[in-house]
C-alpha cells in the first residue's frame, strides 16, 4: 500500500486579496490560488471590505488550490490562517451574517474618536497596557464606531447575540461552522483593548471605549488547536484541525526565521511593516513605534517592536489603477531604471494619513520638487523610493531605541521582488538586504507553525531547511549621497505635516 503524502493548507487573507497555498512536509509550495477582493471607499479616508466576500474568496482559493494539487482532503493534516490585522468584523452569532461591511485597518473614520480619547484620558493609558498608540489604525475605536452608529446594535451585543473578530476570528468561525470564536495573541495585541503584559482583554480599556466583553473571542496561543473544519465546508470532506493563527506580519517574521532577539524583517505589501524581535523584553517606544506580540519557534508569545507604514505597494497600485500610467506593477522597475534619479521629485504617499513614526491621521499625499523637467518616469521612480525612505524612518529609530546594531534586513512581500527597490533600500539603509526564495513569507510562516503544532517539524533546525535565500543586496551608495537624498525626503514630509 502506497503511503499518502501529507500537506498543510495555509490561508493568507490580505488587504487586497485572499490566497491559499498547499505546502508539503518539506515546506515546499506545491499549489496556490489567489483572488482579489473589492475595496470600498464610501467617504474620503474610509476603507471597507465585505466580510462575506472575503469568506467566499477564501472558499474559492481553497477549492482551486486543492484541485491544482490533485490531493484529497484527508491528505491535509492541518490548516494555518494568517490575516490582515486590525480589520474589524461584527457578525450575528445565530445567522453568521456581518452586521455591516468590515472596517479596514487603513480606514481613518475614527480619527475624531481618537482625538477625544486623547483629550479625556491621555494616550499613555493605552500605550502602557497595549503597546500601541491611540490611532484609528487599531480595532478598538472601530468597534466603538459600530456601537455608536448602528441603531439597536448595542442591545444585541449586551444580549450576547453579536461576535467581534479580526479577520482570523471570522475565518475560524466560518471554517468551524460557528463552533469556535477565537483569536490568537498576535491578533489580539493589535486591537487596542488587549493588555500585552497580562495577556488578557483589559477591563479598564473596554470600559473607557464602552465595549461589552460579550463581543470578544477567546484568546489562544498562536500555535494551538483553534477548532476543526466543519465537514463539507469550502469543499473539504474531512474535519481538519486549524493548528496555527498568526497576524500577517508576525507570520512573516516567523517565515523569515526571525526567532532570535535582534532579528528583523520588512514586508512590502499594501503597507510596509518592519518588525524587530525583542524576545522577552517589552520596549516602549518614545518615537512612535509600536510594541506588539510575536512568537518563538514553538508559537509561544514573545515581544517585538513594529513600525507600520500605511502605504507601500499600494502606491504602485495607485499609479496603475487611478493614474493609469502603469499596465502592471512589474513595469515600474524598468521605468524607474530608465532614469538615473528622480530629478528632485519626492512622492509622500500619505493617502490614508501617515503611520510610524509620525502618526498623523490628517496628513494626505503630496508630490514635491516638481519642475518643468520632471516627467512620469521620475514620479514612478519617486513612488518606489518612497517605500525605502519610509522604511528608513522606522529603521533608524528602531536601532536607536532597541540598542541593536542591525546589519541585515530580511525582506518579503510582493514589492521585494523589485530589484531596483531592494538595491535602493540597501543603499539608503547602508545595510544588507536578504530576499528569500519564497517571498510569500507570510503564508510560509503560518504553514510552518501549523506544522510544528501538528508535530511535522520539531525545532529551528527543521524550520531552517524551508528558509532559503534568493539574493542578497549590498549597499554601494556613498554616505554623502545617502545623506542628501534622505534630507530631501525629510523636507518633503515636513511640508506635508505642516500643511495637514
Coordinates of C-alpha atoms in Angstrom, one line a residue:
X1 CA 0.0 0.0 0.0
X2 CA 1.4 3.4 -1.1
X3 CA 1.6 5.8 1.8
X4 CA -0.3 9.1 1.1
X5 CA 1.7 12.3 1.1
X6 CA 0.7 14.9 3.7
X7 CA 0.2 18.6 3.2
X8 CA -0.5 21.8 5.2
X9 CA -3.0 24.3 3.9
X10 CA -2.1 28.0 4.5
X11 CA -4.9 30.6 4.2
X12 CA -3.4 34.0 3.7
X13 CA -6.2 36.6 3.8
X14 CA -4.7 40.0 2.9
X15 CA -5.9 43.6 2.3
X16 CA -6.3 43.3 -1.4
X17 CA -7.0 39.6 -1.8
X18 CA -7.1 36.0 -0.5
X19 CA -4.6 33.3 -1.2
X20 CA -4.4 29.6 -0.4
X21 CA -1.1 27.7 -0.6
X22 CA -0.5 24.0 -0.1
X23 CA 2.9 23.1 1.4
X24 CA 4.4 19.7 1.6
X25 CA 6.2 18.3 4.6
X26 CA 9.5 19.8 3.3
X27 CA 8.0 23.3 3.4
X28 CA 7.7 23.5 -0.4
X29 CA 4.8 25.1 -2.0
X30 CA 3.0 22.6 -4.3
X31 CA -0.1 24.6 -5.4
X32 CA -1.6 28.0 -4.8
X33 CA -4.6 30.1 -5.9
X34 CA -5.3 33.8 -5.5
X35 CA -8.4 36.0 -5.8
X36 CA -8.6 39.8 -5.4
X37 CA -11.3 41.3 -3.2
X38 CA -13.2 44.6 -3.7
X39 CA -12.1 47.7 -1.9
X40 CA -14.9 50.1 -0.9
X41 CA -14.3 53.8 -0.3
X42 CA -17.7 55.3 0.7
X43 CA -16.2 58.6 2.0
X44 CA -12.8 60.2 1.8
X45 CA -10.4 58.3 4.2
X46 CA -12.9 55.5 4.7
X47 CA -12.0 51.9 3.6
X48 CA -14.3 48.9 3.9
X49 CA -14.4 45.2 2.9
X50 CA -17.4 42.9 2.5
X51 CA -16.7 40.1 5.1
X52 CA -18.9 37.7 3.2
X53 CA -17.0 38.3 0.0
X54 CA -13.8 37.7 2.0
X55 CA -15.1 34.3 3.1
X56 CA -16.3 33.4 -0.4
X57 CA -12.9 34.4 -1.8
X58 CA -11.2 32.0 0.7
X59 CA -13.6 29.2 -0.2
X60 CA -12.8 29.8 -3.9
X61 CA -9.0 29.7 -3.5
X62 CA -9.1 26.7 -1.2
X63 CA -11.0 24.7 -3.8
X64 CA -8.7 25.9 -6.6
X65 CA -5.5 25.1 -4.8
X66 CA -6.8 21.6 -3.8
X67 CA -7.8 21.0 -7.5
X68 CA -4.5 22.2 -8.8
X69 CA -2.6 19.9 -6.4
X70 CA -5.0 17.0 -7.1
X71 CA -5.0 15.9 -3.5
X72 CA -7.7 14.7 -1.2
X73 CA -8.9 16.5 2.0
X74 CA -7.7 13.5 4.0
X75 CA -4.1 14.4 3.0
X76 CA -4.3 17.8 4.6
X77 CA -3.1 17.3 8.1
X78 CA -3.6 20.9 9.4
X79 CA -4.6 24.4 8.4
X80 CA -2.8 27.7 9.3
X81 CA -4.5 31.1 9.0
X82 CA -2.7 34.4 8.6
X83 CA -4.6 37.6 8.0
X84 CA -4.6 41.4 7.6
X85 CA -4.7 42.6 11.1
X86 CA -6.9 45.2 12.9
X87 CA -9.6 45.0 10.2
X88 CA -12.8 44.7 12.2
X89 CA -15.9 42.5 11.6
X90 CA -19.0 42.2 13.7
X91 CA -21.4 39.4 12.9
X92 CA -24.6 37.8 14.2
X93 CA -23.9 34.7 16.4
X94 CA -27.0 32.9 15.1
X95 CA -27.0 33.7 11.4
X96 CA -23.3 34.3 10.9
X97 CA -24.1 37.4 8.9
X98 CA -22.0 40.5 9.2
X99 CA -23.9 43.5 10.7
X100 CA -22.2 45.8 8.2
X101 CA -19.1 46.0 6.0
X102 CA -15.8 45.3 7.7
X103 CA -13.9 48.5 8.7
X104 CA -10.4 48.0 7.2
X105 CA -7.2 48.8 9.1
X106 CA -6.5 51.7 6.7
X107 CA -9.8 53.4 7.5
X108 CA -9.5 56.8 9.2
X109 CA -13.1 57.3 10.2
X110 CA -12.4 57.1 13.9
X111 CA -9.8 59.9 14.0
X112 CA -12.2 62.2 15.9
X113 CA -12.9 59.4 18.5
X114 CA -9.1 59.0 19.0
X115 CA -8.7 62.8 19.5
X116 CA -11.5 62.9 22.1
X117 CA -9.9 59.9 23.9
X118 CA -6.5 61.6 23.9
X119 CA -8.0 64.7 25.5
X120 CA -10.1 62.9 28.0
X121 CA -7.8 60.0 29.1
X122 CA -4.4 60.7 27.5
X123 CA -2.5 58.4 25.2
X124 CA -0.3 56.9 27.9
X125 CA -3.1 54.8 29.5
X126 CA -3.5 52.9 26.2
X127 CA 0.2 52.7 25.3
X128 CA 1.3 51.3 28.6
X129 CA -1.2 48.5 28.5
X130 CA -1.4 47.7 24.8
X131 CA 2.0 48.9 23.4
X132 CA 0.0 50.8 20.8
X133 CA -0.6 54.5 20.0
X134 CA -4.1 55.9 20.1
X135 CA -4.8 55.8 16.3
X136 CA -7.7 54.9 14.0
X137 CA -5.5 52.0 12.7
X138 CA -6.5 49.7 15.5
X139 CA -9.7 47.7 16.1
X140 CA -10.9 49.2 19.4
X141 CA -12.2 52.5 18.1
X142 CA -13.6 50.7 15.1
X143 CA -15.8 48.6 17.4
X144 CA -16.8 51.7 19.2
X145 CA -17.8 53.3 15.9
X146 CA -20.1 50.4 15.1
X147 CA -21.8 50.5 18.5
X148 CA -22.3 54.3 18.3
X149 CA -23.6 54.3 14.7
X150 CA -25.7 51.2 14.1
X151 CA -29.1 51.5 15.8
X152 CA -30.0 48.7 18.1
X153 CA -26.6 47.0 17.9
X154 CA -25.5 47.7 21.5
X155 CA -28.6 45.9 22.9
X156 CA -27.9 42.9 20.7
X157 CA -24.3 42.9 21.9
X158 CA -25.4 43.1 25.6
X159 CA -27.7 40.2 24.9
X160 CA -24.7 38.1 23.6
X161 CA -26.0 38.0 20.1
X162 CA -23.1 39.6 18.3
X163 CA -19.4 38.5 17.8
X164 CA -16.4 40.7 17.2
X165 CA -13.4 39.4 15.4
X166 CA -10.4 40.4 13.3
X167 CA -10.3 38.5 10.0
X168 CA -8.7 35.4 11.6
X169 CA -11.6 35.1 14.0
X170 CA -14.1 35.5 11.2
X171 CA -12.4 32.7 9.2
X172 CA -12.1 30.4 12.1
X173 CA -15.8 30.9 12.8
X174 CA -16.8 30.2 9.2
X175 CA -14.5 27.2 8.8
X176 CA -15.7 25.5 12.0
X177 CA -19.4 26.2 11.3
X178 CA -19.7 28.7 14.2
X179 CA -18.3 26.3 16.8
X180 CA -15.1 28.3 17.5
X181 CA -15.0 32.0 18.3
X182 CA -11.3 32.5 18.9
X183 CA -8.2 34.6 18.1
X184 CA -4.5 34.4 18.9
X185 CA -2.2 36.6 20.9
X186 CA -0.7 38.3 17.9
X187 CA -4.0 39.5 16.5
X188 CA -5.4 40.4 20.0
X189 CA -2.3 42.6 20.6
X190 CA -3.5 44.8 17.7
X191 CA -6.9 45.6 19.0
X192 CA -6.1 48.5 21.5
X193 CA -8.1 46.6 24.1
X194 CA -5.6 43.8 24.9
X195 CA -3.1 44.0 27.8
X196 CA 0.1 42.7 26.4
X197 CA 1.8 42.3 29.8
X198 CA -1.1 40.4 31.4
X199 CA -2.0 38.8 28.1
X200 CA -5.7 39.3 28.5
X201 CA -8.5 41.6 27.5
X202 CA -8.2 44.8 29.5
X203 CA -11.3 45.6 31.5
X204 CA -10.4 49.2 32.1
X205 CA -9.9 49.9 28.4
X206 CA -13.1 48.1 27.5
X207 CA -14.9 50.4 29.9
X208 CA -13.3 53.5 28.5
X209 CA -14.3 52.6 25.0
X210 CA -17.7 51.3 26.0
X211 CA -17.2 47.8 24.6
X212 CA -19.0 44.9 26.3
X213 CA -16.9 41.8 26.9
X214 CA -19.7 39.7 25.4
X215 CA -18.4 40.5 22.0
X216 CA -14.9 39.2 22.4
X217 CA -13.3 36.0 21.2
X218 CA -11.3 33.6 23.3
X219 CA -7.5 34.3 23.0
X220 CA -5.2 31.3 22.4
X221 CA -1.5 30.7 21.9
X222 CA -0.7 31.1 18.2
X223 CA 0.4 27.5 17.9
X224 CA -2.6 25.6 19.2
X225 CA -5.8 24.0 18.0
X226 CA -8.4 26.6 17.2
X227 CA -11.0 24.1 16.1
X228 CA -11.8 21.6 13.3
X229 CA -13.3 22.4 9.9
X230 CA -17.0 21.5 9.6
X231 CA -17.3 18.6 7.2
X232 CA -18.0 19.9 3.7
X233 CA -17.1 23.5 4.3
X234 CA -15.0 25.0 1.5
X235 CA -15.2 21.7 -0.3
X236 CA -13.2 19.9 2.4
X237 CA -14.6 16.5 3.0
X238 CA -12.5 15.8 6.2
X239 CA -12.6 17.6 9.6
X240 CA -9.1 19.2 9.5
X241 CA -7.6 20.9 12.6
X242 CA -6.7 24.6 12.5
X243 CA -3.4 24.5 14.3
X244 CA -2.0 28.0 13.8
X245 CA -3.2 31.5 13.6
X246 CA -0.9 34.5 13.2
X247 CA -1.3 38.1 12.2
X248 CA 0.3 38.6 8.8
X249 CA 3.4 40.5 10.0
X250 CA 4.1 38.1 12.8
X251 CA 3.7 35.2 10.3
X252 CA 6.2 36.8 8.0
X253 CA 8.6 37.2 10.9
X254 CA 8.2 33.5 11.6
X255 CA 8.5 32.6 8.0
X256 CA 11.8 34.5 7.8
X257 CA 13.2 32.6 10.7
X258 CA 13.5 35.6 12.9
X259 CA 13.3 33.7 16.2
X260 CA 16.2 35.3 18.0
X261 CA 16.3 38.6 19.7
X262 CA 17.6 41.3 17.4
X263 CA 16.4 39.7 14.1
X264 CA 14.3 41.9 11.8
X265 CA 12.2 41.7 8.7
X266 CA 10.3 44.1 6.5
X267 CA 7.2 43.1 4.5
X268 CA 6.4 45.1 1.4
X269 CA 2.7 44.6 0.9
X270 CA -0.1 47.1 0.7
X271 CA 1.7 48.8 3.5
X272 CA 5.3 48.3 4.8
X273 CA 5.7 46.5 8.1
X274 CA 9.1 46.4 9.9
X275 CA 9.2 44.1 12.8
X276 CA 12.1 43.5 15.2
X277 CA 12.1 40.6 17.6
X278 CA 12.9 41.8 21.2
X279 CA 12.4 38.5 22.9
X280 CA 11.1 38.6 26.5
X281 CA 11.7 42.3 26.7
X282 CA 9.0 44.9 26.3
X283 CA 10.4 48.1 24.8
X284 CA 8.0 51.1 24.9
X285 CA 9.0 53.4 22.2
X286 CA 9.2 57.2 22.7
X287 CA 9.4 57.8 19.0
X288 CA 6.1 56.4 17.6
X289 CA 6.9 52.7 17.2
X290 CA 4.6 50.0 18.5
X291 CA 5.2 47.2 20.9
X292 CA 3.4 44.0 19.8
X293 CA 3.3 40.3 20.5
X294 CA 5.2 37.9 18.1
X295 CA 6.1 34.2 18.6
X296 CA 9.1 32.0 19.2
X297 CA 9.8 28.9 17.2
X298 CA 7.2 26.9 19.1
X299 CA 4.5 29.5 18.7
X300 CA 4.6 30.9 22.2
X301 CA 4.4 34.6 22.7
X302 CA 7.5 36.9 22.7
X303 CA 7.6 40.7 22.1
X304 CA 8.6 42.8 19.1
X305 CA 8.9 46.4 18.0
X306 CA 7.0 47.3 14.9
X307 CA 6.9 50.3 12.6
X308 CA 3.7 50.4 10.4
X309 CA 3.8 52.3 7.1
X310 CA 0.3 52.6 5.7
X311 CA 1.1 52.9 2.0
X312 CA 3.9 50.9 0.3
X313 CA 2.9 48.6 -2.6
X314 CA -0.5 50.4 -2.7
X315 CA 1.3 53.4 -4.2
X316 CA 2.2 51.3 -7.3
X317 CA -1.5 50.1 -7.4
X318 CA -2.5 53.8 -7.4
X319 CA -0.2 54.5 -10.3
X320 CA -1.7 51.6 -12.2
X321 CA -5.4 51.8 -11.3
X322 CA -6.0 55.5 -10.7
X323 CA -3.4 57.4 -12.8
X324 CA -3.2 54.6 -15.3
X325 CA 0.5 55.2 -16.0
X326 CA 1.4 51.6 -15.5
X327 CA 0.0 48.5 -17.2
X328 CA 1.3 46.3 -14.4
X329 CA 3.2 46.7 -11.1
X330 CA 6.1 44.8 -12.6
X331 CA 6.6 47.5 -15.2
X332 CA 7.5 50.0 -12.5
X333 CA 11.0 48.6 -12.1
X334 CA 12.0 49.0 -15.8
X335 CA 10.6 52.6 -15.9
X336 CA 12.4 53.5 -12.6
X337 CA 15.7 52.3 -14.1
X338 CA 15.2 54.3 -17.3
X339 CA 16.2 57.4 -15.4
X340 CA 19.2 57.8 -13.1
X341 CA 17.4 59.9 -10.4
X342 CA 14.1 61.4 -9.6
X343 CA 15.1 64.9 -10.8
X344 CA 14.4 66.1 -7.3
X345 CA 10.9 64.7 -7.1
X346 CA 9.7 63.1 -3.8
X347 CA 6.3 61.4 -3.5
X348 CA 4.9 61.0 0.0
X349 CA 2.0 58.5 -0.3
X350 CA 0.0 59.6 2.8
X351 CA -3.3 58.6 1.1
X352 CA -4.7 57.4 4.5
X353 CA -2.5 59.5 6.8
X354 CA 1.0 58.8 8.0
X355 CA 1.9 55.8 10.2
X356 CA 5.0 55.3 12.2
X357 CA 6.8 57.3 13.3
X358 CA 4.6 60.3 12.6
X359 CA 1.1 59.1 13.3
X360 CA -0.7 62.0 11.6
X361 CA -4.2 60.8 10.6
X362 CA -5.0 64.1 8.9
X363 CA -1.9 64.0 6.5
X364 CA -2.6 63.4 2.9
X365 CA -0.3 62.5 0.0
X366 CA 1.9 65.0 -1.9
X367 CA 4.3 65.1 -4.8
X368 CA 7.0 67.7 -4.2
X369 CA 10.0 69.0 -6.1
X370 CA 8.2 69.2 -9.4
X371 CA 10.0 71.3 -12.1
X372 CA 9.5 71.7 -15.9
X373 CA 12.0 68.8 -16.4
X374 CA 10.1 66.3 -14.3
X375 CA 8.3 63.5 -16.1
X376 CA 6.2 60.5 -15.3
X377 CA 9.3 58.2 -15.1
X378 CA 10.7 60.5 -12.3
X379 CA 7.4 60.2 -10.4
X380 CA 7.3 56.4 -10.8
X381 CA 10.8 56.2 -9.5
X382 CA 9.9 58.5 -6.6
X383 CA 7.0 56.3 -5.8
X384 CA 9.3 53.2 -5.4
X385 CA 11.9 55.2 -3.5
X386 CA 9.1 56.3 -1.0
X387 CA 8.9 52.7 0.3
X388 CA 12.6 52.7 1.1
X389 CA 12.5 56.2 2.7
X390 CA 9.5 55.2 4.9
X391 CA 11.4 52.1 5.9
X392 CA 14.4 54.2 6.9
X393 CA 12.2 56.5 9.0
X394 CA 11.3 53.4 11.1
X395 CA 14.6 51.5 10.8
X396 CA 16.8 54.3 12.3
X397 CA 14.5 54.8 15.3
X398 CA 14.3 51.0 15.9
X399 CA 18.1 50.7 16.0
X400 CA 18.4 53.5 18.5
X401 CA 15.6 52.5 20.9
X402 CA 16.4 48.8 20.9
X403 CA 20.2 49.3 21.2
X404 CA 20.6 46.7 18.3
X405 CA 23.1 47.4 15.5
X406 CA 21.2 45.9 12.6
X407 CA 23.4 44.6 9.8
X408 CA 20.9 42.5 7.9
X409 CA 17.3 43.2 7.0
X410 CA 15.2 40.3 5.7
X411 CA 12.5 41.2 3.2
X412 CA 9.4 39.7 1.7
X413 CA 6.1 40.6 0.1
X414 CA 5.3 41.5 -3.5
X415 CA 7.4 44.6 -3.9
X416 CA 10.5 42.8 -2.5
X417 CA 10.7 41.2 -6.0
X418 CA 11.6 44.6 -7.4
X419 CA 15.4 44.6 -7.7
X420 CA 15.7 48.3 -8.2
X421 CA 13.8 48.9 -4.9
X422 CA 15.8 46.4 -3.0
X423 CA 19.1 47.8 -4.1
X424 CA 17.9 51.3 -3.3
X425 CA 16.8 50.0 0.1
X426 CA 20.2 48.6 0.8
X427 CA 21.8 51.9 -0.3
X428 CA 19.6 54.2 1.8
X429 CA 19.9 52.0 4.9
X430 CA 23.6 51.1 4.5
X431 CA 22.6 47.6 5.4
X432 CA 22.5 44.2 3.6
X433 CA 19.1 43.2 2.3
X434 CA 18.3 39.4 2.2
X435 CA 15.5 38.2 0.0
X436 CA 14.3 34.6 0.4
X437 CA 13.4 32.2 -2.4
X438 CA 9.8 32.1 -1.1
X439 CA 8.8 35.8 -0.9
X440 CA 5.3 34.8 0.4
X441 CA 6.9 34.5 3.9
X442 CA 3.5 35.2 5.5
X443 CA 1.9 32.0 4.2
X444 CA 5.1 30.0 4.7
X445 CA 5.3 31.2 8.3
X446 CA 1.9 30.2 9.3
X447 CA 2.2 26.9 7.4
X448 CA 5.5 26.2 9.3
X449 CA 3.9 27.0 12.7
X450 CA 0.8 24.8 11.8
X451 CA 3.3 22.0 11.0
X452 CA 5.1 22.5 14.3
X453 CA 1.9 22.3 16.3
X454 CA 0.8 19.2 14.3
X455 CA 4.2 17.6 15.0
X456 CA 5.5 17.6 11.5
X457 CA 8.5 19.8 12.4
X458 CA 10.2 19.8 15.8
X459 CA 12.5 22.8 16.0
X460 CA 14.7 25.5 14.5
X461 CA 16.8 23.1 12.5
X462 CA 13.8 21.6 10.8
X463 CA 12.4 25.1 10.1
X464 CA 15.7 26.5 8.7
X465 CA 15.6 23.9 5.9
X466 CA 12.5 25.6 4.5
X467 CA 14.0 29.1 4.7
X468 CA 16.4 29.6 1.7
X469 CA 18.0 32.7 0.4
X470 CA 17.4 34.0 -3.2
X471 CA 19.5 37.1 -3.3
X472 CA 21.5 39.5 -1.0
X473 CA 21.7 43.2 -1.9
X474 CA 24.7 45.1 -0.6
X475 CA 24.9 48.9 -0.2
X476 CA 27.0 50.7 -2.8
X477 CA 25.9 54.4 -2.3
X478 CA 28.3 56.9 -0.8
X479 CA 27.5 58.3 2.7
X480 CA 27.2 61.9 1.3
X481 CA 24.7 60.9 -1.4
X482 CA 22.6 58.9 1.1
X483 CA 22.5 61.9 3.5
X484 CA 21.5 64.3 0.7
X485 CA 18.7 62.1 -0.6
X486 CA 17.3 61.4 2.8
X487 CA 17.3 65.0 3.9
X488 CA 15.3 65.8 0.8
X489 CA 12.7 63.2 1.8
X490 CA 12.5 64.6 5.4
X491 CA 11.9 68.1 3.9
X492 CA 9.0 66.7 1.8
X493 CA 7.4 65.0 4.8
X494 CA 7.8 68.1 6.9
X495 CA 6.0 70.2 4.3
X496 CA 3.2 67.7 4.3
X497 CA 2.8 67.6 8.1
X498 CA 2.9 71.4 8.4
X499 CA 0.0 71.7 5.8
X500 CA -2.1 68.8 7.2

